[in-house]
């Protein structure tokens, strides 16, 4: 590794793997994951569409929801003149579209879906509202990720925190649908992209290699807890306006972070701001009880020599596809993010449609993720990232397809579908947790936040498409699930071509990232081929170190 990079690793090693300082900073970062999970799925309760019946003009029949399933497309029989939940027969025996509906208020007393009638021919309005948020996250993931690499992790984290608090409360007060969509778009940009991704990267760049797995998975667990809070608050607060306000106020937990949270020392070092990085490292050493003496003058001198050579070079998304090895890894990882997201949100958004109490189904949908994350913590460092990512994606994809093939109509079938869906959700949640850690370890520091941002962008693109794809169930109920499962199966297989990163040093420069993992796939490893990841990477790093040391000495001679 280049001499100055060895100095960075040596400096960070003084902090230890996970001392009091890392624990304190991690506890601040992870709150961003909790609020992200909560904001992402608020529409499941705020804009819920409960069972409903068509209000037939001039009809004296009373509504009866006992035969109305959660799916509004099923027939209802409460009125002799009703055809289904969307149509009725008028006095001349002509089929007409319903203009108003009566909703079952057993679980939901008010919601956007009830106010604006997200049913029948207007069902698209609810899907567009969710897709608009996801599209906002899509935009935020790539723009805020690049901005975090350019201007710093901390500033983007805090701007996102304040924005999600303001937008989370404001969106509850508007009464115009298209203004609501615009605010939901902005809400998506800051609500789940900025604080979550930058908080995750801050943690990955601060803790030791042996703790990245646990910390990365804990971010996913916090996201699931936010998911569960959506169900808990939805069951307690029945007024949709106050419910959304309570959701938005959770971001107040992040307001004090500007004074409590530190910038990433790795990012500061990469920017040539070594003295600022040293201040933070010394603060961490003091909190961890380590009194090691740091030769600040030597470190600053060497870092300045390196930074002078690269001060005019900035890095962005294009650097991820300029060279062949980085390009292959980038495209493969992007497909993995896309597939994980489309299955995860496909199963999550459909959780309320499972038979039973919708709040309980939502809560269970988040709860089943926790055992999966515990299992990830136990397996990831033993089996490696690649194997477990592929396995759980393949299982999750199969669950989607199998669940769509189970015959319906009986209580046993309904229970079977619930089990398969929740099991599939647990598996895809596990693979989703792996891809976050995997991406952070595959790509170099100078573009790590950008890589995570682009990966998240691909995930949010599929998340934005998911509500629209679910509308295809109007043609055939099996189409969405089979499509989700097929994408997961293809991506799960292709992930076997990614290199393994467990117990490998994190690449720092673009050169490091290009040389990392060359020739290492699941197939070369399983066939007994020589593992090239560690060997070729270390040889390359030594060569780079010798080259940089020679350049440093030459510059010193010139200076003399």
Coordinates of C-alpha atoms in Angstrom, one line a residue:
X1 CA 0.0 0.0 0.0
X2 CA 1.2 3.5 -0.7
X3 CA 3.3 4.9 2.2
X4 CA 0.9 7.6 3.1
X5 CA -2.0 5.1 3.0
X6 CA 0.0 2.8 5.3
X7 CA 0.3 5.8 7.6
X8 CA -3.5 6.2 7.5
X9 CA -4.1 2.6 8.3
X10 CA -1.6 2.8 11.1
X11 CA -3.2 5.9 12.5
X12 CA -6.7 4.4 12.4
X13 CA -5.4 1.2 14.0
X14 CA -4.5 3.2 17.1
X15 CA -8.2 3.8 17.6
X16 CA -8.9 0.1 17.8
X17 CA -11.6 -1.9 16.2
X18 CA -14.5 -0.6 18.3
X19 CA -13.8 1.4 21.4
X20 CA -15.9 3.9 23.3
X21 CA -15.4 6.5 20.7
X22 CA -16.6 4.3 17.8
X23 CA -19.5 3.1 19.9
X24 CA -20.6 6.7 20.6
X25 CA -20.3 7.8 17.0
X26 CA -22.1 4.6 15.8
X27 CA -25.0 5.3 18.1
X28 CA -25.4 8.7 16.5
X29 CA -25.1 7.4 12.9
X30 CA -27.6 4.5 13.4
X31 CA -30.5 6.8 14.3
X32 CA -30.5 7.9 10.7
X33 CA -31.2 4.3 9.7
X34 CA -34.2 4.1 12.1
X35 CA -35.8 7.3 10.7
X36 CA -35.1 6.2 7.1
X37 CA -37.0 3.0 7.6
X38 CA -39.9 4.8 9.2
X39 CA -40.2 7.6 6.5
X40 CA -39.9 5.1 3.7
X41 CA -43.2 3.3 4.5
X42 CA -45.4 5.9 6.1
X43 CA -47.9 5.6 3.2
X44 CA -48.8 2.1 4.2
X45 CA -50.8 3.6 7.1
X46 CA -51.2 7.3 6.2
X47 CA -52.6 6.4 2.7
X48 CA -54.1 3.0 3.5
X49 CA -57.1 1.8 1.5
X50 CA -59.2 -0.4 3.7
X51 CA -62.0 -2.8 2.5
X52 CA -64.7 -0.8 0.8
X53 CA -68.0 -1.0 -1.0
X54 CA -69.6 1.0 -3.7
X55 CA -72.3 3.5 -2.8
X56 CA -75.1 2.7 -5.1
X57 CA -77.4 5.7 -5.8
X58 CA -80.9 5.4 -4.5
X59 CA -80.1 2.2 -2.7
X60 CA -81.4 1.6 0.8
X61 CA -79.1 -1.4 1.5
X62 CA -76.7 -1.2 4.3
X63 CA -73.0 -2.0 3.9
X64 CA -71.6 -5.3 5.0
X65 CA -67.9 -5.8 4.8
X66 CA -67.9 -9.4 6.1
X67 CA -67.5 -10.8 2.6
X68 CA -65.1 -8.0 1.3
X69 CA -61.5 -9.0 1.2
X70 CA -58.6 -6.5 1.6
X71 CA -58.2 -6.7 -2.2
X72 CA -60.7 -4.2 -3.6
X73 CA -61.0 -6.1 -6.9
X74 CA -63.0 -9.0 -5.3
X75 CA -66.8 -9.1 -5.6
X76 CA -69.0 -7.7 -2.9
X77 CA -72.6 -8.8 -2.3
X78 CA -74.0 -6.3 0.2
X79 CA -76.4 -4.7 -2.4
X80 CA -78.5 -6.5 -5.0
X81 CA -77.6 -3.8 -7.5
X82 CA -73.8 -3.8 -6.9
X83 CA -71.6 -5.6 -9.4
X84 CA -68.4 -5.3 -7.5
X85 CA -66.5 -2.6 -5.5
X86 CA -66.1 -0.5 -8.6
X87 CA -69.3 -0.9 -10.6
X88 CA -73.1 -1.0 -10.1
X89 CA -76.2 -1.6 -12.1
X90 CA -78.5 1.4 -12.5
X91 CA -82.2 1.5 -12.8
X92 CA -82.0 0.7 -16.5
X93 CA -79.8 -2.3 -15.8
X94 CA -76.7 -0.6 -17.2
X95 CA -73.2 -1.0 -15.6
X96 CA -72.0 2.3 -14.2
X97 CA -68.7 3.2 -12.4
X98 CA -69.0 4.0 -8.7
X99 CA -68.4 7.6 -7.7
X100 CA -68.3 7.2 -4.0
X101 CA -67.5 4.4 -1.5
X102 CA -68.1 3.4 2.1
X103 CA -64.9 2.2 3.9
X104 CA -64.5 -0.3 6.6
X105 CA -63.2 1.7 9.6
X106 CA -62.4 -1.3 11.8
X107 CA -58.6 -0.6 11.5
X108 CA -58.4 2.8 9.7
X109 CA -60.6 5.8 10.7
X110 CA -58.9 8.2 8.3
X111 CA -56.3 8.1 5.6
X112 CA -55.2 9.8 2.4
X113 CA -56.5 6.8 0.5
X114 CA -60.0 7.3 2.0
X115 CA -60.0 11.0 1.5
X116 CA -58.9 10.9 -2.1
X117 CA -60.4 7.5 -3.0
X118 CA -57.3 5.6 -4.1
X119 CA -59.6 2.8 -5.5
X120 CA -60.8 1.4 -8.8
X121 CA -60.0 3.8 -11.6
X122 CA -58.1 6.0 -9.2
X123 CA -56.0 3.2 -7.7
X124 CA -53.0 4.6 -9.6
X125 CA -53.0 7.7 -7.4
X126 CA -51.8 5.7 -4.4
X127 CA -49.2 3.9 -6.4
X128 CA -47.9 7.2 -7.9
X129 CA -47.7 8.7 -4.4
X130 CA -45.4 5.8 -3.2
X131 CA -43.5 5.9 -6.4
X132 CA -42.9 9.6 -6.1
X133 CA -41.3 9.2 -2.8
X134 CA -39.1 6.4 -4.1
X135 CA -38.1 8.5 -7.1
X136 CA -37.1 11.2 -4.7
X137 CA -34.9 8.7 -2.9
X138 CA -33.5 7.7 -6.3
X139 CA -32.5 11.3 -7.1
X140 CA -31.2 11.8 -3.5
X141 CA -29.1 8.7 -3.5
X142 CA -26.9 9.7 -6.5
X143 CA -26.8 13.5 -5.9
X144 CA -26.3 13.4 -2.1
X145 CA -23.8 10.5 -2.4
X146 CA -21.6 12.5 -4.7
X147 CA -22.0 15.6 -2.7
X148 CA -20.9 13.7 0.4
X149 CA -17.8 12.6 -1.3
X150 CA -17.1 16.2 -2.4
X151 CA -18.1 18.3 0.6
X152 CA -18.1 15.8 3.4
X153 CA -20.2 13.2 5.1
X154 CA -21.2 15.2 8.1
X155 CA -22.7 18.3 6.3
X156 CA -24.9 16.1 4.0
X157 CA -26.0 14.0 6.9
X158 CA -27.2 17.1 8.8
X159 CA -28.8 18.9 5.9
X160 CA -30.8 15.7 5.2
X161 CA -31.8 15.4 8.9
X162 CA -33.2 19.0 9.1
X163 CA -35.0 18.6 5.7
X164 CA -36.6 15.4 6.6
X165 CA -37.9 16.9 9.8
X166 CA -39.5 19.9 8.1
X167 CA -40.9 17.9 5.1
X168 CA -42.1 15.0 7.3
X169 CA -44.3 17.4 9.2
X170 CA -45.3 19.7 6.3
X171 CA -46.5 16.9 4.1
X172 CA -49.2 16.1 6.7
X173 CA -50.8 19.5 6.3
X174 CA -51.4 19.8 2.6
X175 CA -54.8 19.0 1.1
X176 CA -54.0 19.2 -2.6
X177 CA -52.9 15.9 -4.3
X178 CA -50.3 17.3 -6.7
X179 CA -48.8 19.6 -4.0
X180 CA -48.7 16.4 -1.8
X181 CA -46.8 14.6 -4.6
X182 CA -44.2 17.4 -4.9
X183 CA -43.6 17.4 -1.1
X184 CA -43.4 13.6 -1.1
X185 CA -40.7 13.8 -3.8
X186 CA -38.6 16.2 -1.7
X187 CA -39.4 14.1 1.4
X188 CA -37.9 11.1 -0.5
X189 CA -34.7 13.0 -1.5
X190 CA -33.8 13.7 2.1
X191 CA -36.0 11.3 4.1
X192 CA -34.2 8.1 3.4
X193 CA -31.1 8.8 1.2
X194 CA -29.0 11.4 2.8
X195 CA -28.9 10.5 6.5
X196 CA -29.0 6.8 5.9
X197 CA -26.2 6.4 3.3
X198 CA -23.8 9.0 4.8
X199 CA -24.4 7.6 8.3
X200 CA -23.6 4.1 7.0
X201 CA -20.4 5.2 5.3
X202 CA -19.3 7.2 8.3
X203 CA -19.6 4.0 10.4
X204 CA -17.8 1.8 7.8
X205 CA -14.9 4.3 7.6
X206 CA -14.5 4.5 11.4
X207 CA -14.8 1.0 12.8
X208 CA -12.2 -1.8 12.4
X209 CA -12.5 -4.5 9.7
X210 CA -13.7 -7.1 12.2
X211 CA -16.7 -4.9 13.3
X212 CA -17.9 -3.8 9.9
X213 CA -20.2 -6.8 9.5
X214 CA -22.0 -6.3 12.8
X215 CA -22.2 -2.5 12.4
X216 CA -23.5 -2.8 8.8
X217 CA -26.1 -5.3 9.7
X218 CA -27.2 -3.3 12.7
X219 CA -28.0 -0.5 10.3
X220 CA -30.4 -2.8 8.5
X221 CA -31.9 -3.9 11.9
X222 CA -32.5 -0.2 12.8
X223 CA -34.2 0.2 9.4
X224 CA -36.5 -2.7 10.3
X225 CA -37.3 -1.2 13.7
X226 CA -38.4 2.0 11.9
X227 CA -40.6 -0.2 9.7
X228 CA -42.1 -1.8 12.8
X229 CA -42.7 1.7 14.3
X230 CA -44.9 2.5 11.3
X231 CA -47.2 -0.3 12.3
X232 CA -47.1 0.6 16.1
X233 CA -47.9 4.2 15.6
X234 CA -50.5 3.4 13.0
X235 CA -52.3 1.1 15.4
X236 CA -52.3 3.8 18.2
X237 CA -53.0 7.1 16.3
X238 CA -56.2 7.0 14.1
X239 CA -56.1 10.4 12.6
X240 CA -53.9 10.4 9.5
X241 CA -52.7 14.0 9.9
X242 CA -51.4 13.5 13.5
X243 CA -50.0 10.2 12.5
X244 CA -47.8 11.7 9.8
X245 CA -46.8 14.5 12.1
X246 CA -45.6 12.0 14.7
X247 CA -43.7 10.1 11.9
X248 CA -42.0 13.4 10.9
X249 CA -41.1 14.4 14.4
X250 CA -38.9 11.3 14.8
X251 CA -36.2 13.2 12.8
X252 CA -35.9 15.7 15.7
X253 CA -33.7 13.0 17.2
X254 CA -31.0 14.1 14.6
X255 CA -31.0 17.8 15.3
X256 CA -28.2 17.7 17.8
X257 CA -25.9 15.7 15.6
X258 CA -24.1 18.7 14.2
X259 CA -22.4 19.3 17.6
X260 CA -22.1 15.6 18.6
X261 CA -21.0 13.9 15.4
X262 CA -17.5 14.0 13.8
X263 CA -16.5 14.0 10.2
X264 CA -14.9 10.9 8.8
X265 CA -11.1 10.9 9.4
X266 CA -10.6 8.8 6.3
X267 CA -12.5 11.3 4.1
X268 CA -10.5 14.3 5.6
X269 CA -7.3 12.4 5.0
X270 CA -8.3 11.7 1.3
X271 CA -8.9 15.4 0.9
X272 CA -5.5 16.3 2.2
X273 CA -7.0 17.8 5.4
X274 CA -4.6 15.8 7.6
X275 CA -4.5 18.2 10.6
X276 CA -8.3 18.0 10.9
X277 CA -8.2 14.2 10.7
X278 CA -5.6 14.1 13.4
X279 CA -7.7 16.3 15.7
X280 CA -10.6 13.8 15.4
X281 CA -8.3 10.8 15.9
X282 CA -6.7 12.3 19.0
X283 CA -10.2 12.9 20.4
X284 CA -11.1 9.3 19.7
X285 CA -7.8 8.1 21.3
X286 CA -8.5 10.1 24.4
X287 CA -12.1 8.7 24.7
X288 CA -10.7 5.2 24.1
X289 CA -8.0 5.6 26.8
X290 CA -5.1 5.3 24.3
X291 CA -2.2 7.6 25.0
X292 CA -0.1 6.8 21.9
X293 CA 2.1 9.6 20.6
X294 CA 1.4 10.6 17.0
X295 CA 4.1 12.3 15.0
X296 CA 1.8 14.9 13.5
X297 CA 4.5 16.9 11.7
X298 CA 5.7 13.8 9.8
X299 CA 2.2 12.7 8.8
X300 CA 1.2 16.1 7.6
X301 CA 4.4 16.5 5.6
X302 CA 4.0 13.2 3.8
X303 CA 0.3 13.8 3.2
X304 CA 0.9 17.2 1.6
X305 CA 3.4 15.7 -0.8
X306 CA 0.8 13.2 -2.0
X307 CA -2.0 15.7 -2.0
X308 CA 0.0 18.1 -4.2
X309 CA 0.2 15.4 -6.9
X310 CA -3.5 14.8 -6.8
X311 CA -5.0 18.2 -5.8
X312 CA -6.4 18.9 -9.2
X313 CA -8.0 15.4 -9.5
X314 CA -11.6 15.0 -8.3
X315 CA -13.5 11.7 -8.5
X316 CA -17.1 11.0 -9.4
X317 CA -19.5 8.4 -10.8
X318 CA -17.7 8.1 -14.1
X319 CA -14.6 6.8 -12.3
X320 CA -16.5 3.7 -11.4
X321 CA -16.9 2.7 -15.1
X322 CA -13.6 4.0 -16.7
X323 CA -11.6 0.8 -16.0
X324 CA -12.7 -2.7 -16.9
X325 CA -12.6 -4.4 -13.5
X326 CA -14.3 -1.6 -11.7
X327 CA -16.9 -1.4 -14.4
X328 CA -17.8 -5.1 -14.1
X329 CA -18.1 -4.8 -10.4
X330 CA -20.1 -1.6 -10.6
X331 CA -22.7 -3.0 -13.0
X332 CA -23.0 -6.3 -11.1
X333 CA -23.5 -4.5 -7.8
X334 CA -26.0 -2.1 -9.3
X335 CA -28.1 -5.1 -10.5
X336 CA -27.9 -6.6 -7.0
X337 CA -29.2 -3.4 -5.5
X338 CA -32.0 -3.3 -8.0
X339 CA -33.1 -6.9 -7.5
X340 CA -32.9 -6.8 -3.7
X341 CA -35.0 -3.6 -3.6
X342 CA -37.7 -4.8 -6.0
X343 CA -38.3 -8.0 -4.0
X344 CA -37.9 -6.3 -0.6
X345 CA -40.4 -3.5 -1.3
X346 CA -42.7 -5.8 -3.3
X347 CA -43.1 -8.0 -0.3
X348 CA -43.2 -5.0 2.1
X349 CA -45.9 -3.0 0.2
X350 CA -48.0 -6.2 -0.1
X351 CA -47.8 -7.0 3.6
X352 CA -51.0 -5.1 4.4
X353 CA -52.8 -7.2 1.8
X354 CA -52.1 -10.4 3.8
X355 CA -55.1 -11.9 5.6
X356 CA -55.5 -10.6 9.1
X357 CA -54.9 -7.4 11.1
X358 CA -53.0 -5.1 8.7
X359 CA -50.9 -3.5 11.5
X360 CA -49.9 -7.0 12.8
X361 CA -48.9 -8.1 9.3
X362 CA -46.8 -4.9 8.9
X363 CA -45.2 -5.4 12.3
X364 CA -44.4 -9.1 11.6
X365 CA -43.0 -8.1 8.2
X366 CA -40.4 -6.0 10.0
X367 CA -40.0 -8.4 12.9
X368 CA -39.0 -11.4 10.7
X369 CA -36.0 -9.4 9.5
X370 CA -34.4 -9.4 12.9
X371 CA -33.5 -13.1 13.1
X372 CA -32.2 -12.8 9.5
X373 CA -29.8 -10.0 10.6
X374 CA -28.6 -12.0 13.6
X375 CA -27.9 -14.9 11.3
X376 CA -26.0 -12.5 8.9
X377 CA -23.8 -11.4 11.8
X378 CA -22.9 -15.0 12.5
X379 CA -22.4 -16.1 8.9
X380 CA -21.0 -13.2 6.9
X381 CA -17.4 -13.4 8.3
X382 CA -17.4 -17.2 8.1
X383 CA -18.9 -17.9 4.7
X384 CA -18.0 -14.6 3.1
X385 CA -20.1 -11.9 1.5
X386 CA -20.5 -13.4 -2.0
X387 CA -21.8 -16.9 -1.1
X388 CA -24.4 -15.7 1.4
X389 CA -25.6 -12.8 -0.8
X390 CA -26.2 -15.2 -3.7
X391 CA -27.9 -17.9 -1.5
X392 CA -30.4 -15.6 0.2
X393 CA -31.3 -13.8 -3.0
X394 CA -32.0 -17.1 -4.8
X395 CA -34.2 -18.3 -1.9
X396 CA -36.0 -14.9 -1.7
X397 CA -36.7 -15.1 -5.5
X398 CA -38.0 -18.6 -5.2
X399 CA -40.3 -17.6 -2.4
X400 CA -41.9 -14.9 -4.5
X401 CA -42.6 -17.4 -7.3
X402 CA -43.9 -20.1 -5.0
X403 CA -46.2 -17.8 -3.0
X404 CA -47.9 -16.7 -6.3
X405 CA -48.5 -20.4 -7.2
X406 CA -50.2 -21.5 -4.0
X407 CA -54.0 -22.0 -4.7
X408 CA -56.1 -19.5 -2.6
X409 CA -59.5 -19.8 -1.1
X410 CA -58.9 -21.7 2.2
X411 CA -57.6 -20.7 5.6
X412 CA -54.7 -23.2 5.2
X413 CA -53.7 -21.7 1.9
X414 CA -53.8 -18.2 3.4
X415 CA -51.6 -19.2 6.3
X416 CA -49.2 -20.9 3.9
X417 CA -48.9 -17.8 1.8
X418 CA -48.3 -15.7 4.9
X419 CA -45.5 -18.0 6.0
X420 CA -43.8 -18.1 2.5
X421 CA -44.1 -14.3 2.1
X422 CA -42.6 -13.6 5.6
X423 CA -39.9 -16.2 5.1
X424 CA -39.0 -14.7 1.7
X425 CA -39.0 -11.2 3.3
X426 CA -36.5 -12.5 5.9
X427 CA -34.2 -13.9 3.3
X428 CA -34.2 -10.9 1.0
X429 CA -33.7 -8.6 4.0
X430 CA -30.6 -10.7 4.8
X431 CA -29.2 -10.3 1.3
X432 CA -30.1 -6.6 1.4
X433 CA -28.0 -6.2 4.5
X434 CA -25.0 -8.0 2.9
X435 CA -25.0 -5.7 -0.2
X436 CA -24.5 -2.6 1.9
X437 CA -21.4 -4.0 3.5
X438 CA -20.3 -5.6 0.3
X439 CA -20.5 -2.3 -1.6
X440 CA -18.6 -0.4 1.0
X441 CA -15.8 -2.9 1.0
X442 CA -15.6 -3.4 -2.8
X443 CA -15.0 0.3 -3.8
X444 CA -12.2 2.7 -2.8
X445 CA -12.5 5.5 -0.3
X446 CA -12.4 8.3 -2.9
X447 CA -15.7 7.0 -4.5
X448 CA -17.1 4.9 -1.7
X449 CA -20.0 7.2 -0.9
X450 CA -20.7 7.7 -4.6
X451 CA -20.7 3.9 -5.2
X452 CA -23.2 3.4 -2.3
X453 CA -25.2 6.3 -3.6
X454 CA -25.4 4.8 -7.1
X455 CA -26.3 1.4 -5.7
X456 CA -29.0 3.0 -3.6
X457 CA -30.1 4.9 -6.7
X458 CA -30.6 1.6 -8.5
X459 CA -32.5 0.2 -5.5
X460 CA -34.8 3.3 -5.4
X461 CA -35.3 3.1 -9.1
X462 CA -36.7 -0.4 -8.6
X463 CA -38.5 0.8 -5.5
X464 CA -40.2 3.5 -7.6
X465 CA -41.2 0.9 -10.2
X466 CA -42.5 -1.6 -7.6
X467 CA -45.9 0.2 -6.8
X468 CA -46.5 0.5 -10.6
X469 CA -45.6 -3.1 -11.3
X470 CA -48.0 -4.2 -8.6
X471 CA -50.8 -2.6 -10.6
X472 CA -50.2 -5.5 -13.1
X473 CA -52.2 -7.7 -10.8
X474 CA -55.3 -6.3 -12.5
X475 CA -54.4 -8.5 -15.5
X476 CA -53.1 -11.5 -13.6
X477 CA -52.4 -11.7 -9.8
X478 CA -49.3 -13.8 -10.4
X479 CA -47.5 -11.4 -12.7
X480 CA -45.8 -9.0 -10.1
X481 CA -44.6 -11.8 -7.9
X482 CA -43.2 -13.9 -10.7
X483 CA -41.4 -10.8 -12.2
X484 CA -39.9 -10.0 -8.8
X485 CA -38.7 -13.5 -8.3
X486 CA -37.2 -13.8 -11.8
X487 CA -35.1 -10.6 -11.3
X488 CA -33.9 -11.9 -7.9
X489 CA -32.9 -15.3 -9.4
X490 CA -30.9 -13.7 -12.3
X491 CA -29.1 -11.3 -9.9
X492 CA -28.4 -14.0 -7.3
X493 CA -26.6 -16.0 -10.0
X494 CA -24.5 -13.1 -11.4
X495 CA -23.4 -12.1 -7.9
X496 CA -21.2 -15.3 -7.9
X497 CA -18.9 -13.4 -10.2
X498 CA -18.1 -10.7 -7.6
X499 CA -14.8 -11.0 -5.7
X500 CA -14.8 -11.9 -2.0
X501 CA -14.0 -9.0 0.5
X502 CA -14.0 -10.7 3.9
X503 CA -10.8 -9.9 5.9
X504 CA -9.4 -7.9 3.0
X505 CA -8.1 -4.3 3.4
X506 CA -10.5 -1.6 2.1
X507 CA -9.1 -0.1 -1.1
X508 CA -8.3 3.6 -0.9
X509 CA -7.5 4.9 -4.4
X510 CA -9.0 4.2 -7.9
X511 CA -5.9 2.1 -8.6
X512 CA -6.6 0.0 -5.5
X513 CA -10.2 -0.5 -6.6
X514 CA -9.3 -1.6 -10.1
X515 CA -6.8 -4.2 -8.9
X516 CA -8.9 -5.5 -6.1
X517 CA -10.5 -8.9 -6.9
X518 CA -9.1 -9.5 -10.3
X519 CA -9.7 -13.1 -11.3
X520 CA -11.6 -13.9 -8.1
X521 CA -15.1 -15.4 -8.7
X522 CA -17.0 -18.2 -7.0
X523 CA -16.2 -20.5 -9.9
X524 CA -12.4 -19.9 -9.9
X525 CA -12.3 -20.4 -6.1
X526 CA -14.5 -23.5 -6.1
X527 CA -12.5 -25.1 -8.9
X528 CA -9.3 -24.7 -6.9
X529 CA -7.8 -21.9 -8.8
X530 CA -5.4 -19.7 -7.1
X531 CA -7.1 -16.9 -5.2
X532 CA -5.9 -13.7 -6.7
X533 CA -7.8 -11.2 -4.6
X534 CA -5.4 -11.0 -1.7
X535 CA -2.2 -11.9 -3.4
X536 CA -2.5 -9.6 -6.5
X537 CA -3.9 -6.8 -4.4
X538 CA -1.1 -6.9 -1.9
X539 CA 1.6 -7.1 -4.7
X540 CA 0.0 -4.1 -6.4
X541 CA -0.1 -2.2 -3.1
X542 CA 3.5 -2.9 -2.5
X543 CA 4.4 -1.7 -6.0
X544 CA 2.3 1.4 -5.5
X545 CA 4.0 2.0 -2.2
X546 CA 7.5 1.7 -3.7
X547 CA 6.5 4.0 -6.6
X548 CA 5.0 6.6 -4.2
X549 CA 8.0 6.5 -1.9
X550 CA 10.3 7.1 -4.9
X551 CA 8.2 10.0 -6.0
X552 CA 8.2 11.4 -2.5
X553 CA 12.0 11.3 -2.2
X554 CA 12.4 12.9 -5.7
X555 CA 10.1 15.7 -4.6
X556 CA 12.1 16.2 -1.4
X557 CA 15.3 16.3 -3.4
X558 CA 13.8 18.9 -5.8
X559 CA 12.6 21.0 -2.8
X560 CA 16.1 20.9 -1.4

